[in-house]
Amino acid sequence: SMEDECKQVAAKLLKGILFKVAALERERLLKQREDVLKRYSDHKKRQEEEQKMVEEDKAKNIEAMRVKEKELRERLMKKFKQFEEKKQKTHEKIQKKKHIII
């Protein structure tokens, strides 16, 4: 009958519309998933870059501390040598004075 044919055509149209809606929804969800993965990837990349910068800063600070430590050690050794030389000269002067007294 005409009514049955109309119902069948309507059912086919509805089925086609539902498939199209499902396909569009699937595309939307895939795009959303892609966006989330990209944001996560970008975030992770930024974190890694920040961590790398922190590590580089630490390395620079350690190197700067080593240089400063070396400079301080050299200055200390120079002062110590000056002190030793002065002590030796003072000792020699004392020995000369003792010798003169005797």
mmCIF file of N, CA and C in Angstrom:
data_model
loop_
_atom_site.group_PDB
_atom_site.id
_atom_site.type_symbol
_atom_site.label_atom_id
_atom_site.label_comp_id
_atom_site.label_asym_id
_atom_site.label_seq_id
_atom_site.Cartn_x
_atom_site.Cartn_y
_atom_site.Cartn_z
ATOM 1 N N SER A 1 0.837 -1.194 0.000
ATOM 2 C CA SER A 1 0.000 0.000 0.000
ATOM 3 C C SER A 1 0.878 1.252 0.000
ATOM 4 N N MET A 2 0.241 2.346 -0.308
ATOM 5 C CA MET A 2 0.933 3.628 -0.394
ATOM 6 C C MET A 2 1.500 4.029 0.963
ATOM 7 N N GLU A 3 0.753 3.769 1.999
ATOM 8 C CA GLU A 3 1.192 4.121 3.366
ATOM 9 C C GLU A 3 2.440 3.335 3.747
ATOM 10 N N ASP A 4 2.465 2.046 3.433
ATOM 11 C CA ASP A 4 3.631 1.197 3.732
ATOM 12 C C ASP A 4 4.860 1.682 2.967
ATOM 13 N N GLU A 5 4.650 2.049 1.700
ATOM 14 C CA GLU A 5 5.769 2.559 0.895
ATOM 15 C C GLU A 5 6.318 3.848 1.498
ATOM 16 N N CYS A 6 5.421 4.707 1.923
ATOM 17 C CA CYS A 6 5.835 5.979 2.551
ATOM 18 C C CYS A 6 6.638 5.709 3.820
ATOM 19 N N LYS A 7 6.158 4.725 4.605
ATOM 20 C CA LYS A 7 6.873 4.374 5.845
ATOM 21 C C LYS A 7 8.264 3.835 5.524
ATOM 22 N N GLN A 8 8.352 3.005 4.455
ATOM 23 C CA GLN A 8 9.654 2.435 4.071
ATOM 24 C C GLN A 8 10.607 3.530 3.591
ATOM 25 N N VAL A 9 10.107 4.445 2.783
ATOM 26 C CA VAL A 9 10.931 5.560 2.283
ATOM 27 C C VAL A 9 11.375 6.435 3.461
ATOM 28 N N ALA A 10 10.444 6.719 4.364
ATOM 29 C CA ALA A 10 10.761 7.536 5.539
ATOM 30 C C ALA A 10 11.806 6.837 6.407
ATOM 31 N N ALA A 11 11.642 5.514 6.561
ATOM 32 C CA ALA A 11 12.598 4.748 7.359
ATOM 33 C C ALA A 11 13.985 4.793 6.715
ATOM 34 N N LYS A 12 14.037 4.646 5.368
ATOM 35 C CA LYS A 12 15.313 4.707 4.654
ATOM 36 C C LYS A 12 15.946 6.088 4.804
ATOM 37 N N LEU A 13 15.118 7.133 4.653
ATOM 38 C CA LEU A 13 15.628 8.508 4.806
ATOM 39 C C LEU A 13 16.159 8.735 6.226
ATOM 40 N N LEU A 14 15.378 8.287 7.194
ATOM 41 C CA LEU A 14 15.781 8.435 8.594
ATOM 42 C C LEU A 14 17.077 7.685 8.862
ATOM 43 N N LYS A 15 17.175 6.468 8.306
ATOM 44 C CA LYS A 15 18.386 5.659 8.475
ATOM 45 C C LYS A 15 19.580 6.378 7.851
ATOM 46 N N GLY A 16 19.370 6.941 6.641
ATOM 47 C CA GLY A 16 20.441 7.694 5.961
ATOM 48 C C GLY A 16 20.870 8.906 6.771
ATOM 49 N N ILE A 17 19.885 9.621 7.308
ATOM 50 C CA ILE A 17 20.174 10.803 8.138
ATOM 51 C C ILE A 17 20.952 10.390 9.384
ATOM 52 N N LEU A 18 20.528 9.294 10.018
ATOM 53 C CA LEU A 18 21.213 8.825 11.223
ATOM 54 C C LEU A 18 22.662 8.427 10.923
ATOM 55 N N PHE A 19 22.885 7.742 9.789
ATOM 56 C CA PHE A 19 24.258 7.379 9.400
ATOM 57 C C PHE A 19 25.110 8.632 9.188
ATOM 58 N N LYS A 20 24.506 9.646 8.527
ATOM 59 C CA LYS A 20 25.231 10.897 8.267
ATOM 60 C C LYS A 20 25.558 11.606 9.584
ATOM 61 N N VAL A 21 24.573 11.678 10.477
ATOM 62 C CA VAL A 21 24.790 12.309 11.790
ATOM 63 C C VAL A 21 25.875 11.554 12.561
ATOM 64 N N ALA A 22 25.812 10.212 12.518
ATOM 65 C CA ALA A 22 26.820 9.401 13.218
ATOM 66 C C ALA A 22 28.206 9.642 12.627
ATOM 67 N N ALA A 23 28.303 9.749 11.304
ATOM 68 C CA ALA A 23 29.585 10.002 10.644
ATOM 69 C C ALA A 23 30.128 11.372 11.034
ATOM 70 N N LEU A 24 29.255 12.376 11.047
ATOM 71 C CA LEU A 24 29.675 13.730 11.443
ATOM 72 C C LEU A 24 30.136 13.758 12.897
ATOM 73 N N GLU A 25 29.389 13.066 13.756
ATOM 74 C CA GLU A 25 29.750 13.001 15.185
ATOM 75 C C GLU A 25 31.101 12.304 15.357
ATOM 76 N N ARG A 26 31.301 11.220 14.595
ATOM 77 C CA ARG A 26 32.575 10.493 14.650
ATOM 78 C C ARG A 26 33.726 11.419 14.228
ATOM 79 N N GLU A 27 33.524 12.179 13.138
ATOM 80 C CA GLU A 27 34.549 13.129 12.675
ATOM 81 C C GLU A 27 34.840 14.178 13.740
ATOM 82 N N ARG A 28 33.769 14.683 14.355
ATOM 83 C CA ARG A 28 33.931 15.704 15.409
ATOM 84 C C ARG A 28 34.744 15.149 16.575
ATOM 85 N N LEU A 29 34.416 13.931 16.988
ATOM 86 C CA LEU A 29 35.128 13.306 18.110
ATOM 87 C C LEU A 29 36.603 13.038 17.766
ATOM 88 N N LEU A 30 36.837 12.585 16.517
ATOM 89 C CA LEU A 30 38.224 12.356 16.094
ATOM 90 C C LEU A 30 39.019 13.663 16.090
ATOM 91 N N LYS A 31 38.387 14.735 15.603
ATOM 92 C CA LYS A 31 39.047 16.052 15.576
ATOM 93 C C LYS A 31 39.328 16.521 17.005
ATOM 94 N N GLN A 32 38.347 16.327 17.879
ATOM 95 C CA GLN A 32 38.504 16.720 19.280
ATOM 96 C C GLN A 32 39.662 15.941 19.909
ATOM 97 N N ARG A 33 39.721 14.643 19.624
ATOM 98 C CA ARG A 33 40.796 13.793 20.151
ATOM 99 C C ARG A 33 42.151 14.281 19.634
ATOM 100 N N GLU A 34 42.192 14.601 18.326
ATOM 101 C CA GLU A 34 43.423 15.117 17.715
ATOM 102 C C GLU A 34 43.878 16.395 18.415
ATOM 103 N N ASP A 35 42.930 17.297 18.657
ATOM 104 C CA ASP A 35 43.239 18.568 19.321
ATOM 105 C C ASP A 35 43.789 18.338 20.727
ATOM 106 N N VAL A 36 43.150 17.422 21.454
ATOM 107 C CA VAL A 36 43.601 17.120 22.824
ATOM 108 C C VAL A 36 45.015 16.541 22.791
ATOM 109 N N LEU A 37 45.258 15.617 21.871
ATOM 110 C CA LEU A 37 46.595 15.015 21.766
ATOM 111 C C LEU A 37 47.641 16.070 21.394
ATOM 112 N N LYS A 38 47.272 16.999 20.505
ATOM 113 C CA LYS A 38 48.210 18.056 20.104
ATOM 114 C C LYS A 38 48.508 18.976 21.285
ATOM 115 N N ARG A 39 47.464 19.355 22.022
ATOM 116 C CA ARG A 39 47.681 20.211 23.200
ATOM 117 C C ARG A 39 48.575 19.505 24.215
ATOM 118 N N TYR A 40 48.315 18.217 24.436
ATOM 119 C CA TYR A 40 49.138 17.429 25.375
ATOM 120 C C TYR A 40 50.583 17.384 24.889
ATOM 121 N N SER A 41 50.759 17.142 23.595
ATOM 122 C CA SER A 41 52.096 17.069 23.012
ATOM 123 C C SER A 41 52.821 18.409 23.153
ATOM 124 N N ASP A 42 52.118 19.506 22.851
ATOM 125 C CA ASP A 42 52.707 20.842 22.982
ATOM 126 C C ASP A 42 53.072 21.139 24.427
ATOM 127 N N HIS A 43 52.180 20.779 25.334
ATOM 128 C CA HIS A 43 52.421 21.000 26.767
ATOM 129 C C HIS A 43 53.653 20.223 27.212
ATOM 130 N N LYS A 44 53.719 18.958 26.790
ATOM 131 C CA LYS A 44 54.849 18.108 27.161
ATOM 132 C C LYS A 44 56.154 18.679 26.589
ATOM 133 N N LYS A 45 56.103 19.149 25.353
ATOM 134 C CA LYS A 45 57.278 19.737 24.704
ATOM 135 C C LYS A 45 57.747 20.974 25.482
ATOM 136 N N ARG A 46 56.775 21.828 25.875
ATOM 137 C CA ARG A 46 57.120 23.034 26.651
ATOM 138 C C ARG A 46 57.768 22.644 27.977
ATOM 139 N N GLN A 47 57.194 21.630 28.637
ATOM 140 C CA GLN A 47 57.758 21.178 29.914
ATOM 141 C C GLN A 47 59.192 20.692 29.723
ATOM 142 N N GLU A 48 59.423 19.924 28.654
ATOM 143 C CA GLU A 48 60.770 19.409 28.389
ATOM 144 C C GLU A 48 61.740 20.541 28.112
ATOM 145 N N GLU A 49 61.297 21.558 27.349
ATOM 146 C CA GLU A 49 62.149 22.712 27.061
ATOM 147 C C GLU A 49 62.474 23.474 28.342
ATOM 148 N N GLU A 50 61.460 23.660 29.207
ATOM 149 C CA GLU A 50 61.684 24.352 30.477
ATOM 150 C C GLU A 50 62.669 23.567 31.340
ATOM 151 N N GLN A 51 62.496 22.248 31.388
ATOM 152 C CA GLN A 51 63.399 21.393 32.172
ATOM 153 C C GLN A 51 64.822 21.488 31.624
ATOM 154 N N LYS A 52 64.933 21.505 30.303
ATOM 155 C CA LYS A 52 66.252 21.616 29.665
ATOM 156 C C LYS A 52 66.909 22.944 30.051
ATOM 157 N N MET A 53 66.110 24.029 30.042
ATOM 158 C CA MET A 53 66.647 25.339 30.421
ATOM 159 C C MET A 53 67.096 25.333 31.878
ATOM 160 N N VAL A 54 66.317 24.707 32.740
ATOM 161 C CA VAL A 54 66.681 24.613 34.163
ATOM 162 C C VAL A 54 68.007 23.863 34.307
ATOM 163 N N GLU A 55 68.126 22.737 33.582
ATOM 164 C CA GLU A 55 69.356 21.938 33.644
ATOM 165 C C GLU A 55 70.549 22.745 33.118
ATOM 166 N N GLU A 56 70.336 23.495 32.020
ATOM 167 C CA GLU A 56 71.410 24.330 31.467
ATOM 168 C C GLU A 56 71.828 25.410 32.466
ATOM 169 N N ASP A 57 70.826 26.027 33.113
ATOM 170 C CA ASP A 57 71.132 27.050 34.128
ATOM 171 C C ASP A 57 71.927 26.452 35.279
ATOM 172 N N LYS A 58 71.526 25.245 35.720
ATOM 173 C CA LYS A 58 72.262 24.577 36.792
ATOM 174 C C LYS A 58 73.703 24.346 36.379
ATOM 175 N N ALA A 59 73.898 23.851 35.150
ATOM 176 C CA ALA A 59 75.246 23.572 34.649
ATOM 177 C C ALA A 59 76.073 24.854 34.589
ATOM 178 N N LYS A 60 75.454 25.945 34.121
ATOM 179 C CA LYS A 60 76.159 27.235 34.054
ATOM 180 C C LYS A 60 76.545 27.701 35.454
ATOM 181 N N ASN A 61 75.610 27.569 36.406
ATOM 182 C CA ASN A 61 75.893 27.989 37.781
ATOM 183 C C ASN A 61 77.015 27.163 38.387
ATOM 184 N N ILE A 62 76.992 25.852 38.133
ATOM 185 C CA ILE A 62 78.044 24.978 38.657
ATOM 186 C C ILE A 62 79.389 25.380 38.067
ATOM 187 N N GLU A 63 79.416 25.635 36.762
ATOM 188 C CA GLU A 63 80.664 26.033 36.105
ATOM 189 C C GLU A 63 81.151 27.367 36.662
ATOM 190 N N ALA A 64 80.243 28.321 36.845
ATOM 191 C CA ALA A 64 80.615 29.626 37.404
ATOM 192 C C ALA A 64 81.177 29.449 38.820
ATOM 193 N N MET A 65 80.567 28.551 39.603
ATOM 194 C CA MET A 65 81.066 28.295 40.964
ATOM 195 C C MET A 65 82.462 27.675 40.923
ATOM 196 N N ARG A 66 82.696 26.768 39.961
ATOM 197 C CA ARG A 66 84.026 26.151 39.829
ATOM 198 C C ARG A 66 85.080 27.196 39.485
ATOM 199 N N VAL A 67 84.743 28.096 38.565
ATOM 200 C CA VAL A 67 85.676 29.161 38.178
ATOM 201 C C VAL A 67 85.978 30.042 39.388
ATOM 202 N N LYS A 68 84.932 30.431 40.098
ATOM 203 C CA LYS A 68 85.101 31.295 41.284
ATOM 204 C C LYS A 68 85.944 30.573 42.340
ATOM 205 N N GLU A 69 85.658 29.286 42.545
ATOM 206 C CA GLU A 69 86.414 28.493 43.520
ATOM 207 C C GLU A 69 87.894 28.441 43.132
ATOM 208 N N LYS A 70 88.171 28.246 41.853
ATOM 209 C CA LYS A 70 89.550 28.198 41.365
ATOM 210 C C LYS A 70 90.248 29.536 41.609
ATOM 211 N N GLU A 71 89.550 30.634 41.286
ATOM 212 C CA GLU A 71 90.116 31.977 41.511
ATOM 213 C C GLU A 71 90.414 32.186 42.991
ATOM 214 N N LEU A 72 89.462 31.809 43.847
ATOM 215 C CA LEU A 72 89.662 31.987 45.289
ATOM 216 C C LEU A 72 90.826 31.129 45.793
ATOM 217 N N ARG A 73 90.929 29.893 45.291
ATOM 218 C CA ARG A 73 92.018 29.009 45.694
ATOM 219 C C ARG A 73 93.369 29.608 45.280
ATOM 220 N N GLU A 74 93.424 30.159 44.055
ATOM 221 C CA GLU A 74 94.663 30.785 43.569
ATOM 222 C C GLU A 74 95.033 31.998 44.415
ATOM 223 N N ARG A 75 94.037 32.825 44.738
ATOM 224 C CA ARG A 75 94.308 33.999 45.586
ATOM 225 C C ARG A 75 94.793 33.566 46.967
ATOM 226 N N LEU A 76 94.158 32.527 47.503
ATOM 227 C CA LEU A 76 94.541 32.027 48.820
ATOM 228 C C LEU A 76 95.975 31.496 48.807
ATOM 229 N N MET A 77 96.324 30.744 47.759
ATOM 230 C CA MET A 77 97.688 30.214 47.653
ATOM 231 C C MET A 77 98.704 31.351 47.537
ATOM 232 N N LYS A 78 98.362 32.385 46.775
ATOM 233 C CA LYS A 78 99.254 33.548 46.636
ATOM 234 C C LYS A 78 99.461 34.216 47.998
ATOM 235 N N LYS A 79 98.372 34.423 48.723
ATOM 236 C CA LYS A 79 98.470 35.038 50.068
ATOM 237 C C LYS A 79 99.297 34.148 50.998
ATOM 238 N N PHE A 80 99.070 32.836 50.900
ATOM 239 C CA PHE A 80 99.811 31.912 51.754
ATOM 240 C C PHE A 80 101.306 31.973 51.430
ATOM 241 N N LYS A 81 101.671 32.020 50.150
ATOM 242 C CA LYS A 81 103.084 32.121 49.750
ATOM 243 C C LYS A 81 103.690 33.412 50.264
ATOM 244 N N GLN A 82 102.931 34.517 50.149
ATOM 245 C CA GLN A 82 103.417 35.811 50.662
ATOM 246 C C GLN A 82 103.657 35.725 52.165
ATOM 247 N N PHE A 83 102.713 35.087 52.852
ATOM 248 C CA PHE A 83 102.848 34.918 54.296
ATOM 249 C C PHE A 83 104.094 34.096 54.627
ATOM 250 N N GLU A 84 104.285 32.977 53.904
ATOM 251 C CA GLU A 84 105.448 32.119 54.130
ATOM 252 C C GLU A 84 106.754 32.877 53.878
ATOM 253 N N GLU A 85 106.790 33.675 52.800
ATOM 254 C CA GLU A 85 107.997 34.463 52.491
ATOM 255 C C GLU A 85 108.267 35.482 53.598
ATOM 256 N N LYS A 86 107.223 36.150 54.040
ATOM 257 C CA LYS A 86 107.369 37.149 55.099
ATOM 258 C C LYS A 86 107.837 36.476 56.396
ATOM 259 N N LYS A 87 107.255 35.319 56.675
ATOM 260 C CA LYS A 87 107.648 34.570 57.875
ATOM 261 C C LYS A 87 109.127 34.179 57.785
ATOM 262 N N GLN A 88 109.553 33.719 56.616
ATOM 263 C CA GLN A 88 110.938 33.327 56.416
ATOM 264 C C GLN A 88 111.871 34.531 56.596
ATOM 265 N N LYS A 89 111.509 35.675 56.025
ATOM 266 C CA LYS A 89 112.337 36.891 56.159
ATOM 267 C C LYS A 89 112.425 37.309 57.622
ATOM 268 N N THR A 90 111.282 37.261 58.302
ATOM 269 C CA THR A 90 111.269 37.617 59.728
ATOM 270 C C THR A 90 112.170 36.665 60.504
ATOM 271 N N HIS A 91 112.087 35.386 60.204
ATOM 272 C CA HIS A 91 112.925 34.383 60.859
ATOM 273 C C HIS A 91 114.412 34.684 60.604
ATOM 274 N N GLU A 92 114.730 35.037 59.357
ATOM 275 C CA GLU A 92 116.129 35.358 59.015
ATOM 276 C C GLU A 92 116.601 36.597 59.768
ATOM 277 N N LYS A 93 115.746 37.613 59.861
ATOM 278 C CA LYS A 93 116.111 38.830 60.598
ATOM 279 C C LYS A 93 116.391 38.499 62.060
ATOM 280 N N ILE A 94 115.510 37.662 62.637
ATOM 281 C CA ILE A 94 115.684 37.256 64.047
ATOM 282 C C ILE A 94 117.011 36.527 64.206
ATOM 283 N N GLN A 95 117.321 35.645 63.278
ATOM 284 C CA GLN A 95 118.586 34.889 63.353
ATOM 285 C C GLN A 95 119.773 35.833 63.257
ATOM 286 N N LYS A 96 119.696 36.842 62.365
ATOM 287 C CA LYS A 96 120.796 37.795 62.225
ATOM 288 C C LYS A 96 120.977 38.584 63.524
ATOM 289 N N LYS A 97 119.838 39.040 64.132
ATOM 290 C CA LYS A 97 119.915 39.801 65.366
ATOM 291 C C LYS A 97 120.501 38.949 66.491
ATOM 292 N N LYS A 98 120.106 37.672 66.554
ATOM 293 C CA LYS A 98 120.661 36.763 67.569
ATOM 294 C C LYS A 98 122.157 36.635 67.356
ATOM 295 N N HIS A 99 122.560 36.517 66.121
ATOM 296 C CA HIS A 99 123.971 36.354 65.777
ATOM 297 C C HIS A 99 124.764 37.600 66.162
ATOM 298 N N ILE A 100 124.116 38.777 65.913
ATOM 299 C CA ILE A 100 124.799 40.031 66.254
ATOM 300 C C ILE A 100 124.966 40.130 67.773
ATOM 301 N N ILE A 101 123.924 39.733 68.501
ATOM 302 C CA ILE A 101 123.956 39.819 69.959
ATOM 303 C C ILE A 101 125.052 38.913 70.506
ATOM 304 N N ILE A 102 125.165 37.727 69.953
ATOM 305 C CA ILE A 102 126.167 36.769 70.410
ATOM 306 C C ILE A 102 127.516 37.246 69.947
#
